[in-house]
mmCIF file of C-alpha atoms in Angstrom:
data_model
loop_
_atom_site.group_PDB
_atom_site.id
_atom_site.type_symbol
_atom_site.label_atom_id
_atom_site.label_comp_id
_atom_site.label_asym_id
_atom_site.label_seq_id
_atom_site.Cartn_x
_atom_site.Cartn_y
_atom_site.Cartn_z
ATOM 1 C CA UNK A 1 10.876 5.721 -42.213
ATOM 2 C CA UNK A 2 7.704 3.731 -41.950
ATOM 3 C CA UNK A 3 7.919 0.320 -40.399
ATOM 4 C CA UNK A 4 11.695 0.684 -39.297
ATOM 5 C CA UNK A 5 11.024 1.169 -35.623
ATOM 6 C CA UNK A 6 10.589 -2.319 -33.858
ATOM 7 C CA UNK A 7 9.204 -1.436 -30.414
ATOM 8 C CA UNK A 8 6.404 -3.597 -29.233
ATOM 9 C CA UNK A 9 4.427 -0.896 -27.672
ATOM 10 C CA UNK A 10 6.001 2.136 -29.452
ATOM 11 C CA UNK A 11 3.328 4.392 -30.853
ATOM 12 C CA UNK A 12 0.474 2.157 -29.811
ATOM 13 C CA UNK A 13 -2.363 4.500 -29.050
ATOM 14 C CA UNK A 14 -4.373 1.709 -27.119
ATOM 15 C CA UNK A 15 -1.438 1.178 -24.749
ATOM 16 C CA UNK A 16 -0.980 4.807 -24.285
ATOM 17 C CA UNK A 17 -4.529 5.368 -23.278
ATOM 18 C CA UNK A 18 -4.297 2.461 -20.870
ATOM 19 C CA UNK A 19 -1.265 4.005 -19.377
ATOM 20 C CA UNK A 20 -3.015 7.368 -18.951
ATOM 21 C CA UNK A 21 -5.995 5.577 -17.289
ATOM 22 C CA UNK A 22 -3.796 3.713 -14.951
ATOM 23 C CA UNK A 23 -1.956 6.857 -13.882
ATOM 24 C CA UNK A 24 -5.343 8.599 -13.396
ATOM 25 C CA UNK A 25 -6.428 5.838 -11.011
ATOM 26 C CA UNK A 26 -3.352 6.524 -8.910
ATOM 27 C CA UNK A 27 -4.301 10.181 -8.691
ATOM 28 C CA UNK A 28 -8.043 9.746 -8.185
ATOM 29 C CA UNK A 29 -7.739 7.074 -5.435
ATOM 30 C CA UNK A 30 -4.828 8.810 -3.717
ATOM 31 C CA UNK A 31 -2.765 5.560 -3.798
ATOM 32 C CA UNK A 32 0.592 7.289 -3.232
ATOM 33 C CA UNK A 33 -0.709 8.883 -0.153
ATOM 34 C CA UNK A 34 -2.292 5.751 1.004
ATOM 35 C CA UNK A 35 1.102 3.912 0.672
ATOM 36 C CA UNK A 36 2.890 6.743 2.462
ATOM 37 C CA UNK A 37 0.461 6.429 5.328
ATOM 38 C CA UNK A 38 0.271 2.600 5.680
ATOM 39 C CA UNK A 39 3.956 1.920 4.873
ATOM 40 C CA UNK A 40 5.326 3.266 8.239
ATOM 41 C CA UNK A 41 2.487 1.533 10.136
ATOM 42 C CA UNK A 42 3.426 -1.716 8.576
ATOM 43 C CA UNK A 43 7.066 -1.318 9.321
ATOM 44 C CA UNK A 44 6.411 -0.449 12.829
ATOM 45 C CA UNK A 45 4.176 -3.515 13.397
ATOM 46 C CA UNK A 46 6.787 -5.826 11.683
ATOM 47 C CA UNK A 47 9.445 -4.367 13.893
ATOM 48 C CA UNK A 48 7.430 -4.921 16.972
ATOM 49 C CA UNK A 49 7.139 -8.668 16.249
ATOM 50 C CA UNK A 50 10.501 -9.168 18.216
ATOM 51 C CA UNK A 51 11.461 -12.475 16.618
ATOM 52 C CA UNK A 52 15.133 -13.555 16.843
ATOM 53 C CA UNK A 53 14.769 -14.305 13.190
ATOM 54 C CA UNK A 54 14.385 -10.701 12.219
ATOM 55 C CA UNK A 55 17.634 -8.688 11.869
ATOM 56 C CA UNK A 56 16.129 -5.580 10.299
ATOM 57 C CA UNK A 57 12.859 -4.232 8.767
ATOM 58 C CA UNK A 58 13.179 -1.510 6.164
ATOM 59 C CA UNK A 59 11.294 -0.057 3.367
ATOM 60 C CA UNK A 60 9.577 2.912 1.689
ATOM 61 C CA UNK A 61 5.858 3.259 1.098
ATOM 62 C CA UNK A 62 4.369 -0.309 0.819
ATOM 63 C CA UNK A 63 7.583 -1.784 -0.659
ATOM 64 C CA UNK A 64 9.167 -3.336 2.515
ATOM 65 C CA UNK A 65 11.727 -5.952 3.487
ATOM 66 C CA UNK A 66 12.474 -8.155 6.428
ATOM 67 C CA UNK A 67 16.126 -8.922 6.680
ATOM 68 C CA UNK A 68 16.389 -12.484 8.170
ATOM 69 C CA UNK A 69 19.284 -13.403 10.595
ATOM 70 C CA UNK A 70 20.202 -16.440 8.586
ATOM 71 C CA UNK A 71 22.662 -17.530 11.413
ATOM 72 C CA UNK A 72 19.571 -18.947 13.234
ATOM 73 C CA UNK A 73 19.358 -21.710 10.601
ATOM 74 C CA UNK A 74 16.074 -20.631 8.998
ATOM 75 C CA UNK A 75 16.284 -19.233 5.509
ATOM 76 C CA UNK A 76 14.149 -16.466 3.905
ATOM 77 C CA UNK A 77 13.019 -18.970 1.196
ATOM 78 C CA UNK A 78 11.670 -21.305 3.932
ATOM 79 C CA UNK A 79 9.820 -18.590 5.592
ATOM 80 C CA UNK A 80 8.269 -17.398 2.284
ATOM 81 C CA UNK A 81 7.094 -20.920 1.453
ATOM 82 C CA UNK A 82 5.515 -21.238 4.826
ATOM 83 C CA UNK A 83 3.920 -17.819 4.557
ATOM 84 C CA UNK A 84 2.573 -18.774 1.156
ATOM 85 C CA UNK A 85 0.797 -21.755 2.745
ATOM 86 C CA UNK A 86 -0.763 -19.364 5.235
ATOM 87 C CA UNK A 87 -1.997 -16.777 2.706
ATOM 88 C CA UNK A 88 0.813 -14.229 2.554
ATOM 89 C CA UNK A 89 2.656 -14.007 -0.734
ATOM 90 C CA UNK A 90 6.274 -12.585 -0.617
ATOM 91 C CA UNK A 91 9.594 -13.105 -2.316
ATOM 92 C CA UNK A 92 13.000 -14.209 -0.955
ATOM 93 C CA UNK A 93 15.788 -12.029 -2.304
ATOM 94 C CA UNK A 94 19.584 -11.977 -1.809
ATOM 95 C CA UNK A 95 19.405 -15.212 0.320
ATOM 96 C CA UNK A 96 18.228 -13.574 3.590
ATOM 97 C CA UNK A 97 15.723 -10.915 2.566
ATOM 98 C CA UNK A 98 11.983 -11.246 2.436
ATOM 99 C CA UNK A 99 10.409 -8.700 0.097
ATOM 100 C CA UNK A 100 6.851 -7.581 0.927
ATOM 101 C CA UNK A 101 5.068 -5.660 -1.690
ATOM 102 C CA UNK A 102 1.313 -5.566 -0.996
ATOM 103 C CA UNK A 103 -1.031 -3.965 -3.619
ATOM 104 C CA UNK A 104 -1.479 -0.204 -3.228
ATOM 105 C CA UNK A 105 -5.163 -0.766 -2.540
ATOM 106 C CA UNK A 106 -4.531 -2.988 0.603
ATOM 107 C CA UNK A 107 -6.511 -1.906 3.681
ATOM 108 C CA UNK A 108 -5.109 -1.452 7.117
ATOM 109 C CA UNK A 109 -7.040 -4.354 8.425
ATOM 110 C CA UNK A 110 -5.472 -6.597 5.728
ATOM 111 C CA UNK A 111 -1.999 -5.413 6.641
ATOM 112 C CA UNK A 112 -2.761 -6.270 10.411
ATOM 113 C CA UNK A 113 -3.890 -9.664 9.323
ATOM 114 C CA UNK A 114 -0.713 -10.196 7.337
ATOM 115 C CA UNK A 115 1.416 -8.928 10.232
ATOM 116 C CA UNK A 116 -0.243 -11.489 12.517
ATOM 117 C CA UNK A 117 0.281 -14.237 10.026
ATOM 118 C CA UNK A 118 3.889 -13.295 9.675
ATOM 119 C CA UNK A 119 4.352 -13.197 13.451
ATOM 120 C CA UNK A 120 2.828 -16.653 13.902
ATOM 121 C CA UNK A 121 4.924 -18.039 11.169
ATOM 122 C CA UNK A 122 8.105 -16.673 12.605
ATOM 123 C CA UNK A 123 7.202 -18.075 16.102
ATOM 124 C CA UNK A 124 6.443 -21.590 14.563
ATOM 125 C CA UNK A 125 9.727 -21.595 12.662
ATOM 126 C CA UNK A 126 12.032 -20.296 15.382
ATOM 127 C CA UNK A 127 14.389 -23.044 16.436
#
């Protein structure tokens, strides 16, 4: 009956309308297609860095990961902290993985700039 359901957003018409508007932006601005186009370019650029610290680059769309060869003595956490200082925000996961999740509205030029920062950072941190 009335008042028995305790969901924070359950039945909230304002939240439902916001959700609809957010989904409409994804469609109108073709953000899934944008991610599908830029994601492979980003992974290719990351893979071409050629750092001995990189074991693998993987991902789908704009959600990507760099697997770090932690036998080289540099952790994913250390790399992420240095990248943050240089303007690239990312997250270390599972000890040796750097998660890169740029916004869906990122431009190709911004991804290129991020790739250059990642490359320079890895060069500077390579023992």
